[in-house]
Short mmCIF file of C-alpha atoms in Angstrom, two decimals:
data_model
loop_
_atom_site.label_atom_id
_atom_site.label_comp_id
_atom_site.label_asym_id
_atom_site.label_seq_id
_atom_site.Cartn_x
_atom_site.Cartn_y
_atom_site.Cartn_z
CA MET A 1 0.00 0.00 0.00
CA ALA A 2 1.18 3.53 -0.72
CA SER A 3 2.71 5.75 1.95
CA LYS A 4 0.16 7.49 4.16
CA THR A 5 -0.32 10.89 5.66
CA ARG A 6 -2.42 12.75 8.21
CA TYR A 7 -4.49 15.84 7.51
CA ARG A 8 -4.42 18.29 10.42
CA GLY A 9 -7.12 20.71 11.43
CA ARG A 10 -4.67 23.46 12.33
CA LYS A 11 -3.67 23.65 8.66
CA LEU A 12 -7.20 23.25 7.34
CA PHE A 13 -9.18 25.65 9.52
CA SER A 14 -8.62 29.36 9.86
CA ALA A 15 -7.72 30.33 13.43
CA ARG A 16 -10.14 33.26 13.18
CA HIS A 17 -13.26 31.25 12.40
CA LEU A 18 -15.29 28.25 13.50
CA PRO A 19 -13.49 25.05 12.41
CA ILE A 20 -15.75 24.24 9.47
CA THR A 21 -14.71 23.86 5.85
CA VAL A 22 -16.21 22.32 2.73
CA SER A 23 -14.50 21.39 -0.53
CA VAL A 24 -15.19 19.42 -3.69
CA HIS A 25 -12.60 17.23 -5.41
CA ARG A 26 -12.32 15.25 -8.64
CA VAL A 27 -10.24 12.13 -8.01
CA MET A 28 -8.43 10.24 -10.76
CA GLY A 29 -6.49 7.06 -10.07
CA ASP A 30 -5.49 6.48 -6.44
CA LEU A 31 -5.53 8.87 -3.50
CA THR A 32 -2.83 8.67 -0.82
CA PRO A 33 -4.20 6.78 2.22
CA HIS A 34 -4.74 9.22 5.06
CA ASP A 35 -6.46 9.95 8.34
CA HIS A 36 -7.50 13.18 10.10
CA ASP A 37 -7.50 14.80 13.50
CA PHE A 38 -10.99 16.22 12.78
CA VAL A 39 -14.41 14.86 11.81
CA GLU A 40 -15.16 14.45 8.10
CA ALA A 41 -18.37 13.75 6.20
CA VAL A 42 -17.82 12.48 2.64
CA LEU A 43 -20.45 12.36 -0.13
CA ILE A 44 -19.95 10.75 -3.54
CA LEU A 45 -21.62 12.79 -6.29
CA SER A 46 -20.56 10.94 -9.46
CA GLY A 47 -17.88 8.81 -11.06
CA ASP A 48 -16.37 5.44 -10.25
CA GLY A 49 -13.87 4.13 -7.75
CA THR A 50 -13.26 2.05 -4.65
CA HIS A 51 -13.23 3.21 -1.04
CA ARG A 52 -10.78 1.31 1.18
CA THR A 53 -10.65 1.38 4.99
CA ALA A 54 -9.36 -0.89 7.73
CA GLU A 55 -12.70 -2.71 7.41
CA GLY A 56 -12.17 -3.57 3.73
CA ALA A 57 -13.03 -2.22 0.27
CA GLN A 58 -16.31 -0.91 -1.17
CA THR A 59 -17.18 -0.15 -4.80
CA LEU A 60 -18.57 3.38 -4.89
CA LEU A 61 -21.80 4.65 -6.38
CA PRO A 62 -23.30 8.16 -6.47
CA GLY A 63 -25.09 8.71 -3.17
CA ASP A 64 -22.62 6.73 -1.07
CA GLY A 65 -21.25 8.54 1.96
CA PHE A 66 -19.13 8.18 5.09
CA LEU A 67 -18.75 9.83 8.47
CA LEU A 68 -15.20 9.50 9.79
CA ARG A 69 -14.07 10.05 13.37
CA PRO A 70 -10.52 11.30 14.04
CA GLY A 71 -7.88 8.60 13.59
CA ALA A 72 -9.80 6.42 11.11
CA TRP A 73 -7.82 6.07 7.87
CA HIS A 74 -9.24 5.63 4.39
CA THR A 75 -8.35 6.03 0.73
CA PHE A 76 -9.84 5.98 -2.79
CA GLU A 77 -8.46 3.62 -5.43
CA GLY A 78 -8.92 3.12 -9.16
CA CYS A 79 -11.01 6.26 -9.55
CA THR A 80 -12.38 7.62 -12.81
CA ASN A 81 -13.81 11.15 -12.53
CA LEU A 82 -14.87 10.48 -8.94
CA VAL A 83 -16.45 13.69 -7.65
CA VAL A 84 -16.32 13.89 -3.86
CA TYR A 85 -17.70 16.53 -1.49
CA ASN A 86 -15.98 16.80 1.91
CA ALA A 87 -17.39 18.58 4.94
CA CYS A 88 -14.78 18.82 7.72
CA PHE A 89 -15.14 20.19 11.23
CA GLY A 90 -13.06 20.19 14.38
CA VAL A 91 -13.86 17.92 17.30
CA GLY A 92 -14.15 21.06 19.44
CA LEU A 93 -17.55 21.69 17.85
CA LEU A 94 -18.80 18.39 19.31
CA ARG A 95 -17.82 19.56 22.78
CA ARG A 96 -19.11 23.11 22.41
CA GLU A 97 -21.52 24.34 19.74
CA LEU A 98 -22.94 20.89 18.84
CA SER A 99 -22.87 19.31 22.30
CA GLY A 100 -26.51 19.98 23.14
CA LEU A 101 -27.67 18.47 19.85
CA LEU A 102 -26.12 15.12 20.73
CA HIS A 103 -29.04 14.54 23.11
CA GLU A 104 -31.00 13.54 19.99
CA PRO A 105 -30.44 9.76 19.56
CA THR A 106 -30.21 9.63 15.75
CA LEU A 107 -27.70 12.50 15.61
CA HIS A 108 -25.72 10.82 18.39
CA HIS A 109 -25.72 7.61 16.34
CA LEU A 110 -24.35 9.49 13.31
CA LEU A 111 -21.56 11.30 15.13
CA VAL A 112 -20.68 8.98 18.01
CA ALA A 113 -22.26 5.56 18.39
CA GLY A 114 -22.32 4.49 14.73
CA PRO A 115 -18.71 5.22 13.81
CA LEU A 116 -17.32 4.09 17.18
CA ALA A 117 -19.03 0.72 16.73
CA SER A 118 -17.47 0.20 13.26
CA GLY A 119 -13.82 1.17 13.47
CA GLY A 120 -14.37 4.92 13.41
CA ILE A 121 -16.17 5.07 10.04
CA LEU A 122 -19.93 4.99 9.50
CA SER A 123 -21.00 4.22 5.91
CA PHE A 124 -24.40 5.18 4.51
CA ARG A 125 -26.30 5.66 1.27
CA LEU A 126 -28.43 8.66 0.33
CA GLU A 127 -31.43 8.61 -1.97
CA PRO A 128 -31.20 11.16 -4.85
CA PRO A 129 -33.46 13.82 -3.23
CA THR A 130 -31.49 13.69 0.02
CA LEU A 131 -28.19 13.78 -1.86
CA GLN A 132 -29.28 16.88 -3.77
CA ALA A 133 -30.47 18.60 -0.58
CA CYS A 134 -27.16 17.83 1.14
CA ARG A 135 -25.26 19.07 -1.89
CA ALA A 136 -27.13 22.37 -1.75
CA SER A 137 -26.12 22.84 1.90
CA LEU A 138 -22.50 21.99 1.08
CA GLU A 139 -22.37 24.40 -1.84
CA THR A 140 -23.71 27.22 0.34
CA ILE A 141 -21.12 26.55 3.05
CA GLU A 142 -18.39 26.41 0.41
CA GLY A 143 -19.57 29.71 -1.03
CA LEU A 144 -19.18 31.45 2.32
CA GLY A 145 -15.47 30.53 2.30
CA ASP A 146 -13.32 32.21 4.96
CA SER A 147 -15.48 35.28 5.34
CA PRO A 148 -14.41 37.32 8.41
CA ASP A 149 -18.04 38.25 9.13
CA PRO A 150 -19.06 36.47 12.39
CA LEU A 151 -22.61 36.15 11.07
CA ASP A 152 -21.28 34.17 8.10
CA GLY A 153 -19.67 31.82 10.62
CA ILE A 154 -22.99 31.39 12.38
CA GLU A 155 -24.64 30.70 9.03
CA LYS A 156 -22.02 28.04 8.27
CA LEU A 157 -22.72 26.41 11.62
CA GLY A 158 -26.45 26.40 10.91
CA LEU A 159 -25.91 24.86 7.49
CA LEU A 160 -23.66 22.21 9.02
CA VAL A 161 -26.39 21.34 11.52
CA GLN A 162 -28.87 21.13 8.63
CA LEU A 163 -26.53 18.78 6.76
CA LEU A 164 -25.99 16.57 9.82
CA ALA A 165 -29.73 16.37 10.45
CA ARG A 166 -30.28 15.11 6.89
CA LEU A 167 -27.51 12.56 7.25
CA ALA A 168 -28.82 11.46 10.65
CA ARG A 169 -32.24 10.73 9.15
CA ALA A 170 -30.59 8.69 6.41
CA VAL A 171 -28.53 6.54 8.77
CA ALA A 172 -30.97 6.23 11.67
CA PRO A 173 -31.02 2.66 12.99
CA ALA A 174 -34.26 0.73 13.23
CA PRO A 175 -36.59 2.26 15.86
CA GLU A 176 -36.36 -0.80 18.08
CA THR A 177 -32.58 -0.34 18.43
CA VAL A 178 -32.76 3.27 19.68
CA GLU A 179 -34.61 4.38 22.76
CA ALA A 180 -37.51 6.65 21.80
CA ARG A 181 -36.36 9.50 24.02
CA THR A 182 -33.63 12.09 24.25
CA LEU A 183 -30.20 11.17 25.54
CA HIS A 184 -30.15 11.10 29.34
CA PRO A 185 -28.45 14.31 30.53
CA ALA A 186 -26.24 12.37 32.95
CA ILE A 187 -24.94 10.23 30.09
CA GLN A 188 -24.35 13.32 27.96
CA ALA A 189 -22.31 14.91 30.75
CA LEU A 190 -20.41 11.67 31.33
CA LEU A 191 -19.48 11.37 27.66
CA ALA A 192 -18.05 14.88 27.78
CA ARG A 193 -16.01 13.99 30.89
CA ILE A 194 -14.59 10.87 29.23
CA GLU A 195 -13.72 12.71 26.01
CA ALA A 196 -11.99 15.44 28.02
CA ASP A 197 -10.03 13.03 30.25
CA PRO A 198 -9.93 9.51 28.77
CA THR A 199 -6.73 8.59 30.65
CA ARG A 200 -8.32 8.86 34.07
CA GLU A 201 -8.57 5.52 35.92
CA TRP A 202 -12.17 4.98 34.89
CA SER A 203 -14.06 2.01 36.25
CA LEU A 204 -17.76 1.21 36.18
CA PRO A 205 -18.21 2.22 39.85
CA ARG A 206 -16.34 5.51 39.26
CA LEU A 207 -18.37 6.25 36.12
CA ALA A 208 -21.56 5.50 38.05
CA ASP A 209 -20.46 7.84 40.85
CA VAL A 210 -19.71 10.66 38.39
CA ALA A 211 -23.08 10.18 36.68
CA ASN A 212 -24.87 9.69 40.02
CA LEU A 213 -26.56 6.58 38.63
CA GLU A 214 -26.76 2.97 39.76
CA LYS A 215 -24.20 0.81 37.89
CA SER A 216 -26.58 -1.50 36.00
CA TYR A 217 -28.84 1.42 35.05
CA LEU A 218 -25.81 3.38 33.84
CA ALA A 219 -24.68 0.43 31.73
CA ARG A 220 -28.10 0.13 30.06
CA LEU A 221 -28.34 3.86 29.33
CA PHE A 222 -24.75 4.00 28.07
CA LYS A 223 -25.19 1.05 25.71
CA ALA A 224 -28.40 2.54 24.34
CA ALA A 225 -26.67 5.88 23.77
CA THR A 226 -23.38 4.75 22.24
CA GLY A 227 -23.77 1.13 21.18
CA LEU A 228 -20.87 0.31 23.51
CA ALA A 229 -20.47 -0.69 27.13
CA PRO A 230 -19.04 2.15 29.26
CA LEU A 231 -15.53 0.73 29.55
CA ALA A 232 -15.46 -0.17 25.85
CA TYR A 233 -16.23 3.48 25.08
CA VAL A 234 -13.39 4.56 27.37
CA ALA A 235 -11.06 2.16 25.55
CA ARG A 236 -12.02 3.67 22.17
CA ALA A 237 -11.43 7.21 23.43
CA ARG A 238 -7.99 6.16 24.67
CA LEU A 239 -7.11 4.60 21.32
CA GLU A 240 -8.05 7.79 19.47
CA MET A 241 -5.76 9.73 21.80
CA ALA A 242 -2.99 7.15 21.28
CA ALA A 243 -3.25 7.49 17.51
CA SER A 244 -2.82 11.24 17.81
CA LEU A 245 0.23 10.85 20.08
CA LEU A 246 1.81 8.36 17.70
CA LEU A 247 1.75 10.92 14.92
CA ARG A 248 2.67 14.12 16.75
CA THR A 249 5.18 12.96 19.39
CA PRO A 250 8.39 10.89 19.48
CA LEU A 251 7.14 8.84 22.45
CA THR A 252 7.59 5.08 22.24
CA VAL A 253 4.55 2.85 21.84
CA ARG A 254 4.97 1.67 25.44
CA GLU A 255 5.15 5.25 26.71
CA ILE A 256 2.02 6.15 24.74
CA SER A 257 0.11 3.12 26.00
CA GLU A 258 0.92 4.17 29.58
CA GLN A 259 0.11 7.83 28.88
CA VAL A 260 -3.38 6.98 27.58
CA GLY A 261 -4.10 4.78 30.58
CA ILE A 262 -3.61 1.28 29.09
CA THR A 263 -0.74 -0.01 31.19
CA ASP A 264 -0.68 -3.55 29.75
CA PRO A 265 1.29 -3.24 26.46
CA ASN A 266 -0.10 -6.50 25.08
CA LEU A 267 -3.67 -5.34 25.71
CA PHE A 268 -2.87 -2.00 24.09
CA ALA A 269 -1.38 -3.75 21.04
CA ARG A 270 -4.43 -6.00 20.58
CA ARG A 271 -6.93 -3.18 20.99
CA PHE A 272 -5.03 -0.82 18.68
CA ARG A 273 -4.80 -3.40 15.89
CA THR A 274 -8.47 -4.31 16.24
CA HIS A 275 -9.57 -0.67 16.07
CA PHE A 276 -7.23 0.68 13.35
CA GLY A 277 -6.48 -2.46 11.35
CA LEU A 278 -2.70 -2.33 11.85
CA SER A 279 -0.17 -2.23 14.68
CA ALA A 280 0.74 1.00 16.47
CA THR A 281 4.24 0.87 14.96
CA ALA A 282 2.89 0.34 11.45
CA TYR A 283 0.35 3.12 11.99
CA ARG A 284 3.13 5.55 12.90
CA ASP A 285 5.34 4.41 10.01
CA ARG A 286 2.55 4.90 7.47
CA PHE A 287 0.85 8.05 8.74
CA ALA A 288 3.46 10.14 10.55
CA PRO A 289 4.79 13.13 8.60
CA LYS A 290 8.13 12.36 6.97
#
């Protein structure tokens, strides 16, 4: 496989504006495999090609799309006039401007539970009317560019929310798999705590104490919200942090495993390979800037 790279938000987003950007690309041949330190939504408008991830390869059709969490790598191969729209935004938006919206179960599935349960990438398919509506939102965001007007930034945020709502409807799981209510506020607060400090010595009793919920009730609510058991979610958050450290620091794999709170190096190695599809050393060799 070709050498790989990482796209970084600090180079993509203007420091003066909300971290939101949209771009359209025409891909011919193969694209360098890459990952990101931000969230990316990808829509296929036209053309032919193959999308490859750690989960395998998929032949692309117009209307296909993906939501990628930070650290999940992907690439396009064998493309002929593949037209791709990318909507990228910083993870800070999930913790600030978008945090309240994650109480809605289908939006939470799109941005958190769905991708975390499938290696960091959630795949979906849009019907033509939805694809055209999403394209219109993307084109409007793209047209606003890097305008210094704060109101343009607010408009971009609103259009991003509109786009995510359309995608959430398209990827919503069957009603019986999602509780027909908003996300429990204690779970929402707990998710924010874990994302902010994944290396803390989390245990089910400690998580229950922080959430002020009984352990079995917490476990049920957490699984309904994220698709993962509480400690499995913690493990995923730690692996995302480890991937970032592998690419931006010279720390050894053992040092990183300890820094993210996984003190057993063999456990860290197994979990990292399962989540990213390759070893921590190979991940660094392929993605770290040369």
